[in-house]
Amino acid sequence: MTTTEIEITAELVRELLREQHPDLADRPVEFGARGWDNQLWRVGDDLAVRLPWVTESADELVRREYTWLPGLAAGLPLPVPVPQRLGEPSERFPRPWIVTTWVPGEPADRAPVTRGAEAADALAGFLTALHRPAPAGAPVGRGRGGPLADQAEGVAEGIASAAEQGLIPDPDAVLEVWEDAVAAAPWEGPAMWLHGDLHPANVLTADGTLCGVIDFGDLCAGDPAWDLAAAWILLPDGAVDRFHQACRPAPDAATVRRARGCAVWRALGCIFIGDAGVHGRPGGKPTWGPPGHAALRRLLATRA
């Protein structure tokens, strides 16, 4: 039986808590959100339960987050969902799950940033704090964090596919940005901690600026350009330069070029998921398309 054949309900969450964390079982439970890999259920005022529900790889990501994020969370300037408890697979639910702190806010795909300067500073501060050398044994990213050349064939095919489907207006210009990024000097510093999945559904906003970052399942070590790409996806027009100036240290020219390529990679993913409903995955994400299109527009407007 796959997880998608199991109906995840408030009662199931209560039963799981009763079995493994009975001191939390009497708290009110309500639905929070349905993501690409996980479902989120709020438990009381300050906790949440996150359960993988589609991809098998989400099991590893749950354990990764539980293992590594608590040691990083205290040094981050934005609220994050700090893992508190681990739930083990059982007859009732055959996959691991976690209890985390609850982070209030609206996902940026539904409530986009409007205060660009404040959000640029907040994003720069968050990534400056997160991007520290990772220890030996830190997890490797799923197609992110490493050399862009490793993704070259797949991204080129993605651009061609998007063009065939009429999803992007100027595929040659998009390919130019990507190829310039692949040609940039590679990252030669230490492997840095990365969030690894900074798209608009994983960043929370309030009053027009950033108020939290969630879903650290793709936490990994590698080239910081993969996270710096978020500036084009999350920030409104005119805010990217301020973001780069606020980062410490400010990224060099080669890192900015690689980050632009990573932003193409991310934007294509958002467009496919939002506009094309890739592979008919459950829980379609139409709100992901607009930020992907906006990112490509910003990238093309500033290409050399």
PDB file of C-alpha atoms in Angstrom:
ATOM      1  CA  MET A   1       0.000   0.000   0.000  1.00  0.00           C
ATOM      2  CA  THR A   2       1.401   3.379  -0.977  1.00  0.00           C
ATOM      3  CA  THR A   3       1.027   6.502   1.113  1.00  0.00           C
ATOM      4  CA  THR A   4      -1.276   8.054  -1.491  1.00  0.00           C
ATOM      5  CA  GLU A   5      -3.675   5.150  -0.832  1.00  0.00           C
ATOM      6  CA  ILE A   6      -3.828   6.150   2.826  1.00  0.00           C
ATOM      7  CA  GLU A   7      -6.210   8.989   3.603  1.00  0.00           C
ATOM      8  CA  ILE A   8      -4.316  11.328   5.891  1.00  0.00           C
ATOM      9  CA  THR A   9      -6.828  12.878   8.272  1.00  0.00           C
ATOM     10  CA  ALA A  10      -6.815  14.719  11.572  1.00  0.00           C
ATOM     11  CA  GLU A  11      -7.876  11.484  13.250  1.00  0.00           C
ATOM     12  CA  LEU A  12      -4.920   9.595  11.753  1.00  0.00           C
ATOM     13  CA  VAL A  13      -2.543  12.281  13.021  1.00  0.00           C
ATOM     14  CA  ARG A  14      -4.078  12.033  16.485  1.00  0.00           C
ATOM     15  CA  GLU A  15      -3.739   8.225  16.416  1.00  0.00           C
ATOM     16  CA  LEU A  16      -0.075   8.459  15.407  1.00  0.00           C
ATOM     17  CA  LEU A  17       0.598  10.907  18.221  1.00  0.00           C
ATOM     18  CA  ARG A  18      -1.300   8.706  20.675  1.00  0.00           C
ATOM     19  CA  GLU A  19       0.862   5.712  19.726  1.00  0.00           C
ATOM     20  CA  GLN A  20       4.286   7.378  19.743  1.00  0.00           C
ATOM     21  CA  HIS A  21       3.988  10.771  21.467  1.00  0.00           C
ATOM     22  CA  PRO A  22       0.976  10.449  23.769  1.00  0.00           C
ATOM     23  CA  ASP A  23       1.696  13.708  25.615  1.00  0.00           C
ATOM     24  CA  LEU A  24       0.737  15.548  22.394  1.00  0.00           C
ATOM     25  CA  ALA A  25      -2.342  13.475  21.527  1.00  0.00           C
ATOM     26  CA  ASP A  26      -4.926  15.699  23.234  1.00  0.00           C
ATOM     27  CA  ARG A  27      -3.951  18.830  21.337  1.00  0.00           C
ATOM     28  CA  PRO A  28      -6.280  20.088  18.603  1.00  0.00           C
ATOM     29  CA  VAL A  29      -5.242  18.987  15.111  1.00  0.00           C
ATOM     30  CA  GLU A  30      -6.106  20.812  11.902  1.00  0.00           C
ATOM     31  CA  PHE A  31      -4.955  20.651   8.296  1.00  0.00           C
ATOM     32  CA  GLY A  32      -2.122  23.032   7.461  1.00  0.00           C
ATOM     33  CA  ALA A  33      -0.898  22.502   3.887  1.00  0.00           C
ATOM     34  CA  ARG A  34      -0.285  19.885   1.209  1.00  0.00           C
ATOM     35  CA  GLY A  35       3.145  20.140  -0.379  1.00  0.00           C
ATOM     36  CA  TRP A  36       4.910  18.346  -3.204  1.00  0.00           C
ATOM     37  CA  ASP A  37       6.316  15.631  -0.923  1.00  0.00           C
ATOM     38  CA  ASN A  38       4.607  16.155   2.438  1.00  0.00           C
ATOM     39  CA  GLN A  39       1.396  17.061   4.207  1.00  0.00           C
ATOM     40  CA  LEU A  40       1.481  19.455   7.152  1.00  0.00           C
ATOM     41  CA  TRP A  41      -0.967  19.298  10.057  1.00  0.00           C
ATOM     42  CA  ARG A  42      -1.012  21.877  12.821  1.00  0.00           C
ATOM     43  CA  VAL A  43      -0.954  20.487  16.380  1.00  0.00           C
ATOM     44  CA  GLY A  44      -2.027  23.026  18.979  1.00  0.00           C
ATOM     45  CA  ASP A  45      -0.724  26.567  18.694  1.00  0.00           C
ATOM     46  CA  ASP A  46       3.008  25.917  18.387  1.00  0.00           C
ATOM     47  CA  LEU A  47       3.641  22.526  16.749  1.00  0.00           C
ATOM     48  CA  ALA A  48       3.048  20.766  13.436  1.00  0.00           C
ATOM     49  CA  VAL A  49       3.226  17.191  12.150  1.00  0.00           C
ATOM     50  CA  ARG A  50       4.772  16.661   8.717  1.00  0.00           C
ATOM     51  CA  LEU A  51       4.099  13.375   6.943  1.00  0.00           C
ATOM     52  CA  PRO A  52       5.549  12.273   3.576  1.00  0.00           C
ATOM     53  CA  TRP A  53       2.718  11.330   1.239  1.00  0.00           C
ATOM     54  CA  VAL A  54       3.988  10.905  -2.343  1.00  0.00           C
ATOM     55  CA  THR A  55       7.627  10.327  -3.279  1.00  0.00           C
ATOM     56  CA  GLU A  56       9.583   7.564  -1.565  1.00  0.00           C
ATOM     57  CA  SER A  57      12.625   9.860  -1.351  1.00  0.00           C
ATOM     58  CA  ALA A  58      10.693  11.992   1.138  1.00  0.00           C
ATOM     59  CA  ASP A  59      11.410   9.364   3.819  1.00  0.00           C
ATOM     60  CA  GLU A  60      15.124  10.125   3.670  1.00  0.00           C
ATOM     61  CA  LEU A  61      14.407  13.868   3.637  1.00  0.00           C
ATOM     62  CA  VAL A  62      12.345  13.667   6.824  1.00  0.00           C
ATOM     63  CA  ARG A  63      15.203  11.942   8.642  1.00  0.00           C
ATOM     64  CA  ARG A  64      17.730  14.377   7.160  1.00  0.00           C
ATOM     65  CA  GLU A  65      15.801  17.346   8.482  1.00  0.00           C
ATOM     66  CA  TYR A  66      15.422  15.748  11.914  1.00  0.00           C
ATOM     67  CA  THR A  67      19.151  14.980  12.109  1.00  0.00           C
ATOM     68  CA  TRP A  68      20.712  18.201  10.884  1.00  0.00           C
ATOM     69  CA  LEU A  69      18.354  21.169  11.204  1.00  0.00           C
ATOM     70  CA  PRO A  70      18.243  21.518  15.025  1.00  0.00           C
ATOM     71  CA  GLY A  71      21.962  22.290  15.109  1.00  0.00           C
ATOM     72  CA  LEU A  72      21.603  25.035  12.511  1.00  0.00           C
ATOM     73  CA  ALA A  73      18.308  26.614  13.527  1.00  0.00           C
ATOM     74  CA  ALA A  74      19.520  28.644  16.501  1.00  0.00           C
ATOM     75  CA  GLY A  75      21.848  30.716  14.312  1.00  0.00           C
ATOM     76  CA  LEU A  76      19.252  31.632  11.692  1.00  0.00           C
ATOM     77  CA  PRO A  77      17.616  35.086  11.775  1.00  0.00           C
ATOM     78  CA  LEU A  78      14.240  33.934  10.384  1.00  0.00           C
ATOM     79  CA  PRO A  79      11.934  31.418  12.078  1.00  0.00           C
ATOM     80  CA  VAL A  80      12.223  27.839  10.790  1.00  0.00           C
ATOM     81  CA  PRO A  81      10.311  24.631  11.693  1.00  0.00           C
ATOM     82  CA  VAL A  82      12.680  23.095  14.235  1.00  0.00           C
ATOM     83  CA  PRO A  83      12.220  19.295  14.525  1.00  0.00           C
ATOM     84  CA  GLN A  84      11.103  18.229  18.009  1.00  0.00           C
ATOM     85  CA  ARG A  85      10.130  14.563  17.700  1.00  0.00           C
ATOM     86  CA  LEU A  86      10.544  11.745  15.190  1.00  0.00           C
ATOM     87  CA  GLY A  87       7.743   9.348  14.321  1.00  0.00           C
ATOM     88  CA  GLU A  88       8.792   5.891  13.165  1.00  0.00           C
ATOM     89  CA  PRO A  89       7.009   3.790  10.512  1.00  0.00           C
ATOM     90  CA  SER A  90       4.211   1.636  11.900  1.00  0.00           C
ATOM     91  CA  GLU A  91       1.290  -0.500  10.746  1.00  0.00           C
ATOM     92  CA  ARG A  92      -0.902   2.566  10.876  1.00  0.00           C
ATOM     93  CA  PHE A  93       1.458   4.694   8.744  1.00  0.00           C
ATOM     94  CA  PRO A  94       4.391   2.960   7.003  1.00  0.00           C
ATOM     95  CA  ARG A  95       6.765   5.927   6.727  1.00  0.00           C
ATOM     96  CA  PRO A  96       8.733   8.169   9.126  1.00  0.00           C
ATOM     97  CA  TRP A  97       7.276  11.543  10.089  1.00  0.00           C
ATOM     98  CA  ILE A  98       8.287  14.463  12.293  1.00  0.00           C
ATOM     99  CA  VAL A  99       6.876  16.909  14.797  1.00  0.00           C
ATOM    100  CA  THR A 100       8.260  20.423  14.318  1.00  0.00           C
ATOM    101  CA  THR A 101       7.623  23.889  15.635  1.00  0.00           C
ATOM    102  CA  TRP A 102       4.905  25.784  13.761  1.00  0.00           C
ATOM    103  CA  VAL A 103       6.011  28.801  11.723  1.00  0.00           C
ATOM    104  CA  PRO A 104       3.219  31.307  10.962  1.00  0.00           C
ATOM    105  CA  GLY A 105       2.975  33.129   7.650  1.00  0.00           C
ATOM    106  CA  GLU A 106       1.664  32.740   4.102  1.00  0.00           C
ATOM    107  CA  PRO A 107       3.704  30.942   1.415  1.00  0.00           C
ATOM    108  CA  ALA A 108       5.224  33.421  -1.028  1.00  0.00           C
ATOM    109  CA  ASP A 109       3.612  31.701  -4.021  1.00  0.00           C
ATOM    110  CA  ARG A 110       0.242  32.815  -2.615  1.00  0.00           C
ATOM    111  CA  ALA A 111       1.360  36.052  -0.924  1.00  0.00           C
ATOM    112  CA  PRO A 112       4.299  37.404  -2.960  1.00  0.00           C
ATOM    113  CA  VAL A 113       6.867  39.809  -1.562  1.00  0.00           C
ATOM    114  CA  THR A 114       5.931  43.463  -2.100  1.00  0.00           C
ATOM    115  CA  ARG A 115       8.489  45.232   0.112  1.00  0.00           C
ATOM    116  CA  GLY A 116      11.556  44.496  -1.981  1.00  0.00           C
ATOM    117  CA  ALA A 117      14.239  46.256   0.038  1.00  0.00           C
ATOM    118  CA  GLU A 118      13.181  44.709   3.354  1.00  0.00           C
ATOM    119  CA  ALA A 119      12.846  41.257   1.808  1.00  0.00           C
ATOM    120  CA  ALA A 120      16.228  41.532   0.063  1.00  0.00           C
ATOM    121  CA  ASP A 121      17.884  42.340   3.376  1.00  0.00           C
ATOM    122  CA  ALA A 122      16.013  39.536   5.163  1.00  0.00           C
ATOM    123  CA  LEU A 123      16.926  36.940   2.531  1.00  0.00           C
ATOM    124  CA  ALA A 124      20.559  38.068   2.499  1.00  0.00           C
ATOM    125  CA  GLY A 125      20.744  37.896   6.289  1.00  0.00           C
ATOM    126  CA  PHE A 126      19.233  34.425   6.330  1.00  0.00           C
ATOM    127  CA  LEU A 127      21.598  33.024   3.698  1.00  0.00           C
ATOM    128  CA  THR A 128      24.632  34.765   5.224  1.00  0.00           C
ATOM    129  CA  ALA A 129      23.846  32.940   8.483  1.00  0.00           C
ATOM    130  CA  LEU A 130      23.082  29.591   6.832  1.00  0.00           C
ATOM    131  CA  HIS A 131      25.989  29.493   4.387  1.00  0.00           C
ATOM    132  CA  ARG A 132      28.714  28.218   6.673  1.00  0.00           C
ATOM    133  CA  PRO A 133      31.096  25.317   5.936  1.00  0.00           C
ATOM    134  CA  ALA A 134      29.346  21.983   6.340  1.00  0.00           C
ATOM    135  CA  PRO A 135      31.020  19.109   8.173  1.00  0.00           C
ATOM    136  CA  ALA A 136      32.200  15.886   6.607  1.00  0.00           C
ATOM    137  CA  GLY A 137      29.235  13.592   6.210  1.00  0.00           C
ATOM    138  CA  ALA A 138      26.765  16.386   5.437  1.00  0.00           C
ATOM    139  CA  PRO A 139      24.099  15.235   2.983  1.00  0.00           C
ATOM    140  CA  VAL A 140      24.439  15.554  -0.772  1.00  0.00           C
ATOM    141  CA  GLY A 141      21.693  17.390  -2.652  1.00  0.00           C
ATOM    142  CA  ARG A 142      19.210  15.882  -5.088  1.00  0.00           C
ATOM    143  CA  GLY A 143      20.511  17.463  -8.286  1.00  0.00           C
ATOM    144  CA  ARG A 144      21.511  20.665  -6.518  1.00  0.00           C
ATOM    145  CA  GLY A 145      24.597  21.960  -4.764  1.00  0.00           C
ATOM    146  CA  GLY A 146      27.043  20.496  -7.282  1.00  0.00           C
ATOM    147  CA  PRO A 147      28.549  21.706 -10.581  1.00  0.00           C
ATOM    148  CA  LEU A 148      26.033  23.102 -13.028  1.00  0.00           C
ATOM    149  CA  ALA A 149      27.664  21.061 -15.790  1.00  0.00           C
ATOM    150  CA  ASP A 150      26.135  17.972 -14.160  1.00  0.00           C
ATOM    151  CA  GLN A 151      22.687  19.382 -14.976  1.00  0.00           C
ATOM    152  CA  ALA A 152      23.521  20.734 -18.439  1.00  0.00           C
ATOM    153  CA  GLU A 153      21.845  18.038 -20.529  1.00  0.00           C
ATOM    154  CA  GLY A 154      18.680  17.939 -18.431  1.00  0.00           C
ATOM    155  CA  VAL A 155      18.254  21.721 -18.366  1.00  0.00           C
ATOM    156  CA  ALA A 156      18.802  22.038 -22.117  1.00  0.00           C
ATOM    157  CA  GLU A 157      16.158  19.359 -22.660  1.00  0.00           C
ATOM    158  CA  GLY A 158      13.848  21.161 -20.250  1.00  0.00           C
ATOM    159  CA  ILE A 159      14.219  24.429 -22.136  1.00  0.00           C
ATOM    160  CA  ALA A 160      13.461  22.654 -25.409  1.00  0.00           C
ATOM    161  CA  SER A 161      10.427  20.932 -23.908  1.00  0.00           C
ATOM    162  CA  ALA A 162       9.117  24.190 -22.449  1.00  0.00           C
ATOM    163  CA  ALA A 163       9.515  25.828 -25.861  1.00  0.00           C
ATOM    164  CA  GLU A 164       7.639  23.001 -27.593  1.00  0.00           C
ATOM    165  CA  GLN A 165       4.768  23.384 -25.137  1.00  0.00           C
ATOM    166  CA  GLY A 166       4.680  27.149 -25.551  1.00  0.00           C
ATOM    167  CA  LEU A 167       5.548  27.738 -21.902  1.00  0.00           C
ATOM    168  CA  ILE A 168       8.416  30.190 -22.448  1.00  0.00           C
ATOM    169  CA  PRO A 169       8.548  32.987 -25.037  1.00  0.00           C
ATOM    170  CA  ASP A 170      12.296  33.147 -25.813  1.00  0.00           C
ATOM    171  CA  PRO A 171      13.980  29.764 -25.317  1.00  0.00           C
ATOM    172  CA  ASP A 172      17.190  30.829 -27.073  1.00  0.00           C
ATOM    173  CA  ALA A 173      17.685  33.672 -24.588  1.00  0.00           C
ATOM    174  CA  VAL A 174      16.959  31.348 -21.647  1.00  0.00           C
ATOM    175  CA  LEU A 175      19.502  28.853 -22.999  1.00  0.00           C
ATOM    176  CA  GLU A 176      22.029  31.685 -23.322  1.00  0.00           C
ATOM    177  CA  VAL A 177      21.676  32.524 -19.617  1.00  0.00           C
ATOM    178  CA  TRP A 178      22.037  28.854 -18.708  1.00  0.00           C
ATOM    179  CA  GLU A 179      25.090  28.259 -20.887  1.00  0.00           C
ATOM    180  CA  ASP A 180      26.784  31.366 -19.511  1.00  0.00           C
ATOM    181  CA  ALA A 181      26.256  30.009 -15.997  1.00  0.00           C
ATOM    182  CA  VAL A 182      27.712  26.605 -16.907  1.00  0.00           C
ATOM    183  CA  ALA A 183      30.757  28.370 -18.399  1.00  0.00           C
ATOM    184  CA  ALA A 184      31.397  30.411 -15.224  1.00  0.00           C
ATOM    185  CA  ALA A 185      34.274  29.475 -12.936  1.00  0.00           C
ATOM    186  CA  PRO A 186      33.154  26.710 -10.549  1.00  0.00           C
ATOM    187  CA  TRP A 187      32.854  27.060  -6.791  1.00  0.00           C
ATOM    188  CA  GLU A 188      36.250  26.367  -5.221  1.00  0.00           C
ATOM    189  CA  GLY A 189      35.448  27.139  -1.593  1.00  0.00           C
ATOM    190  CA  PRO A 190      34.336  24.663   1.067  1.00  0.00           C
ATOM    191  CA  ALA A 191      30.985  22.913   0.688  1.00  0.00           C
ATOM    192  CA  MET A 192      28.531  25.253   2.398  1.00  0.00           C
ATOM    193  CA  TRP A 193      25.269  24.431   4.113  1.00  0.00           C
ATOM    194  CA  LEU A 194      22.375  25.046   1.711  1.00  0.00           C
ATOM    195  CA  HIS A 195      18.630  25.068   2.186  1.00  0.00           C
ATOM    196  CA  GLY A 196      18.480  23.423  -1.233  1.00  0.00           C
ATOM    197  CA  ASP A 197      14.827  24.140  -2.042  1.00  0.00           C
ATOM    198  CA  LEU A 198      14.200  27.870  -1.807  1.00  0.00           C
ATOM    199  CA  HIS A 199      11.158  28.222  -4.029  1.00  0.00           C
ATOM    200  CA  PRO A 200       8.161  30.449  -3.185  1.00  0.00           C
ATOM    201  CA  ALA A 201       6.113  27.718  -1.491  1.00  0.00           C
ATOM    202  CA  ASN A 202       8.936  27.182   1.031  1.00  0.00           C
ATOM    203  CA  VAL A 203       9.321  30.826   2.063  1.00  0.00           C
ATOM    204  CA  LEU A 204       6.707  32.545   4.226  1.00  0.00           C
ATOM    205  CA  THR A 205       5.672  36.183   4.098  1.00  0.00           C
ATOM    206  CA  ALA A 206       3.785  38.671   6.233  1.00  0.00           C
ATOM    207  CA  ASP A 207       3.206  42.369   5.579  1.00  0.00           C
ATOM    208  CA  GLY A 208       4.949  42.104   2.223  1.00  0.00           C
ATOM    209  CA  THR A 209       8.293  40.730   3.413  1.00  0.00           C
ATOM    210  CA  LEU A 210       9.853  37.453   4.544  1.00  0.00           C
ATOM    211  CA  CYS A 211       8.840  36.060   7.928  1.00  0.00           C
ATOM    212  CA  GLY A 212      10.002  32.423   7.821  1.00  0.00           C
ATOM    213  CA  VAL A 213      11.596  29.604   5.823  1.00  0.00           C
ATOM    214  CA  ILE A 214      10.202  26.072   5.864  1.00  0.00           C
ATOM    215  CA  ASP A 215      10.829  22.572   4.458  1.00  0.00           C
ATOM    216  CA  PHE A 216      14.496  21.786   5.006  1.00  0.00           C
ATOM    217  CA  GLY A 217      14.226  18.256   3.624  1.00  0.00           C
ATOM    218  CA  ASP A 218      16.678  19.139   0.855  1.00  0.00           C
ATOM    219  CA  LEU A 219      19.235  20.561   3.293  1.00  0.00           C
ATOM    220  CA  CYS A 220      22.621  19.735   1.764  1.00  0.00           C
ATOM    221  CA  ALA A 221      26.191  20.927   1.270  1.00  0.00           C
ATOM    222  CA  GLY A 222      27.632  22.527  -1.835  1.00  0.00           C
ATOM    223  CA  ASP A 223      27.882  25.658  -3.973  1.00  0.00           C
ATOM    224  CA  PRO A 224      25.999  28.598  -2.379  1.00  0.00           C
ATOM    225  CA  ALA A 225      24.922  29.782  -5.849  1.00  0.00           C
ATOM    226  CA  TRP A 226      22.075  27.253  -5.667  1.00  0.00           C
ATOM    227  CA  ASP A 227      20.485  29.175  -2.777  1.00  0.00           C
ATOM    228  CA  LEU A 228      21.443  32.641  -4.073  1.00  0.00           C
ATOM    229  CA  ALA A 229      19.242  31.882  -7.087  1.00  0.00           C
ATOM    230  CA  ALA A 230      16.238  32.476  -4.834  1.00  0.00           C
ATOM    231  CA  ALA A 231      16.638  36.235  -5.272  1.00  0.00           C
ATOM    232  CA  TRP A 232      15.241  36.086  -8.820  1.00  0.00           C
ATOM    233  CA  ILE A 233      12.389  33.779  -7.792  1.00  0.00           C
ATOM    234  CA  LEU A 234      11.311  35.492  -4.566  1.00  0.00           C
ATOM    235  CA  LEU A 235      12.107  39.185  -4.819  1.00  0.00           C
ATOM    236  CA  PRO A 236      10.221  41.776  -6.883  1.00  0.00           C
ATOM    237  CA  ASP A 237      11.728  43.764  -9.723  1.00  0.00           C
ATOM    238  CA  GLY A 238      14.672  45.936  -8.747  1.00  0.00           C
ATOM    239  CA  ALA A 239      15.585  44.100  -5.524  1.00  0.00           C
ATOM    240  CA  VAL A 240      18.218  41.607  -6.700  1.00  0.00           C
ATOM    241  CA  ASP A 241      21.111  44.103  -6.684  1.00  0.00           C
ATOM    242  CA  ARG A 242      20.275  45.125  -3.126  1.00  0.00           C
ATOM    243  CA  PHE A 243      20.223  41.458  -2.121  1.00  0.00           C
ATOM    244  CA  HIS A 244      23.717  40.905  -3.518  1.00  0.00           C
ATOM    245  CA  GLN A 245      25.023  44.009  -1.757  1.00  0.00           C
ATOM    246  CA  ALA A 246      23.536  42.851   1.553  1.00  0.00           C
ATOM    247  CA  CYS A 247      25.074  39.342   1.389  1.00  0.00           C
ATOM    248  CA  ARG A 248      28.218  38.820   3.473  1.00  0.00           C
ATOM    249  CA  PRO A 249      30.487  38.259   1.729  1.00  0.00           C
ATOM    250  CA  ALA A 250      29.006  39.712  -1.439  1.00  0.00           C
ATOM    251  CA  PRO A 251      29.048  37.063  -4.174  1.00  0.00           C
ATOM    252  CA  ASP A 252      31.732  37.413  -6.823  1.00  0.00           C
ATOM    253  CA  ALA A 253      30.884  37.707 -10.517  1.00  0.00           C
ATOM    254  CA  ALA A 254      31.281  33.988 -11.231  1.00  0.00           C
ATOM    255  CA  THR A 255      28.990  33.064  -8.348  1.00  0.00           C
ATOM    256  CA  VAL A 256      26.343  35.498  -9.597  1.00  0.00           C
ATOM    257  CA  ARG A 257      26.568  33.915 -13.051  1.00  0.00           C
ATOM    258  CA  ARG A 258      26.134  30.436 -11.590  1.00  0.00           C
ATOM    259  CA  ALA A 259      23.257  31.675  -9.439  1.00  0.00           C
ATOM    260  CA  ARG A 260      21.531  32.991 -12.566  1.00  0.00           C
ATOM    261  CA  GLY A 261      21.796  29.518 -14.080  1.00  0.00           C
ATOM    262  CA  CYS A 262      20.428  27.940 -10.912  1.00  0.00           C
ATOM    263  CA  ALA A 263      17.546  30.416 -11.117  1.00  0.00           C
ATOM    264  CA  VAL A 264      16.804  29.192 -14.660  1.00  0.00           C
ATOM    265  CA  TRP A 265      16.763  25.614 -13.310  1.00  0.00           C
ATOM    266  CA  ARG A 266      14.388  26.602 -10.521  1.00  0.00           C
ATOM    267  CA  ALA A 267      12.166  28.767 -12.725  1.00  0.00           C
ATOM    268  CA  LEU A 268      11.704  25.945 -15.231  1.00  0.00           C
ATOM    269  CA  GLY A 269      10.672  23.621 -12.408  1.00  0.00           C
ATOM    270  CA  CYS A 270       8.110  26.130 -11.165  1.00  0.00           C
ATOM    271  CA  ILE A 271       6.735  26.632 -14.675  1.00  0.00           C
ATOM    272  CA  PHE A 272       6.439  22.929 -15.427  1.00  0.00           C
ATOM    273  CA  ILE A 273       4.761  22.198 -12.105  1.00  0.00           C
ATOM    274  CA  GLY A 274       2.529  25.250 -12.268  1.00  0.00           C
ATOM    275  CA  ASP A 275       1.637  25.322 -15.961  1.00  0.00           C
ATOM    276  CA  ALA A 276       2.062  21.803 -17.239  1.00  0.00           C
ATOM    277  CA  GLY A 277       1.111  19.646 -14.242  1.00  0.00           C
ATOM    278  CA  VAL A 278       4.188  17.443 -14.586  1.00  0.00           C
ATOM    279  CA  HIS A 279       3.280  13.749 -14.712  1.00  0.00           C
ATOM    280  CA  GLY A 280      -0.156  14.501 -13.262  1.00  0.00           C
ATOM    281  CA  ARG A 281       1.197  14.577  -9.722  1.00  0.00           C
ATOM    282  CA  PRO A 282      -1.536  15.020  -7.086  1.00  0.00           C
ATOM    283  CA  GLY A 283      -2.041  18.445  -5.563  1.00  0.00           C
ATOM    284  CA  GLY A 284      -1.370  20.586  -8.624  1.00  0.00           C
ATOM    285  CA  LYS A 285       0.472  23.856  -8.000  1.00  0.00           C
ATOM    286  CA  PRO A 286      -0.890  26.579 -10.302  1.00  0.00           C
ATOM    287  CA  THR A 287       0.542  29.251  -7.988  1.00  0.00           C
ATOM    288  CA  TRP A 288       4.077  28.102  -8.843  1.00  0.00           C
ATOM    289  CA  GLY A 289       3.893  29.210 -12.469  1.00  0.00           C
ATOM    290  CA  PRO A 290       3.780  33.020 -12.041  1.00  0.00           C
ATOM    291  CA  PRO A 291       6.983  33.302  -9.960  1.00  0.00           C
ATOM    292  CA  GLY A 292       8.790  31.058 -12.447  1.00  0.00           C
ATOM    293  CA  HIS A 293       7.760  33.253 -15.361  1.00  0.00           C
ATOM    294  CA  ALA A 294       8.661  36.421 -13.426  1.00  0.00           C
ATOM    295  CA  ALA A 295      12.115  35.028 -12.639  1.00  0.00           C
ATOM    296  CA  LEU A 296      12.842  34.272 -16.301  1.00  0.00           C
ATOM    297  CA  ARG A 297      11.668  37.762 -17.270  1.00  0.00           C
ATOM    298  CA  ARG A 298      14.042  39.318 -14.705  1.00  0.00           C
ATOM    299  CA  LEU A 299      16.936  37.121 -15.797  1.00  0.00           C
ATOM    300  CA  LEU A 300      16.469  37.924 -19.483  1.00  0.00           C
ATOM    301  CA  ALA A 301      16.069  41.635 -18.804  1.00  0.00           C
ATOM    302  CA  THR A 302      19.520  41.757 -17.188  1.00  0.00           C
ATOM    303  CA  ARG A 303      21.506  39.360 -19.358  1.00  0.00           C
ATOM    304  CA  ALA A 304      24.772  40.637 -20.801  1.00  0.00           C
TER     305      ALA A 304
END
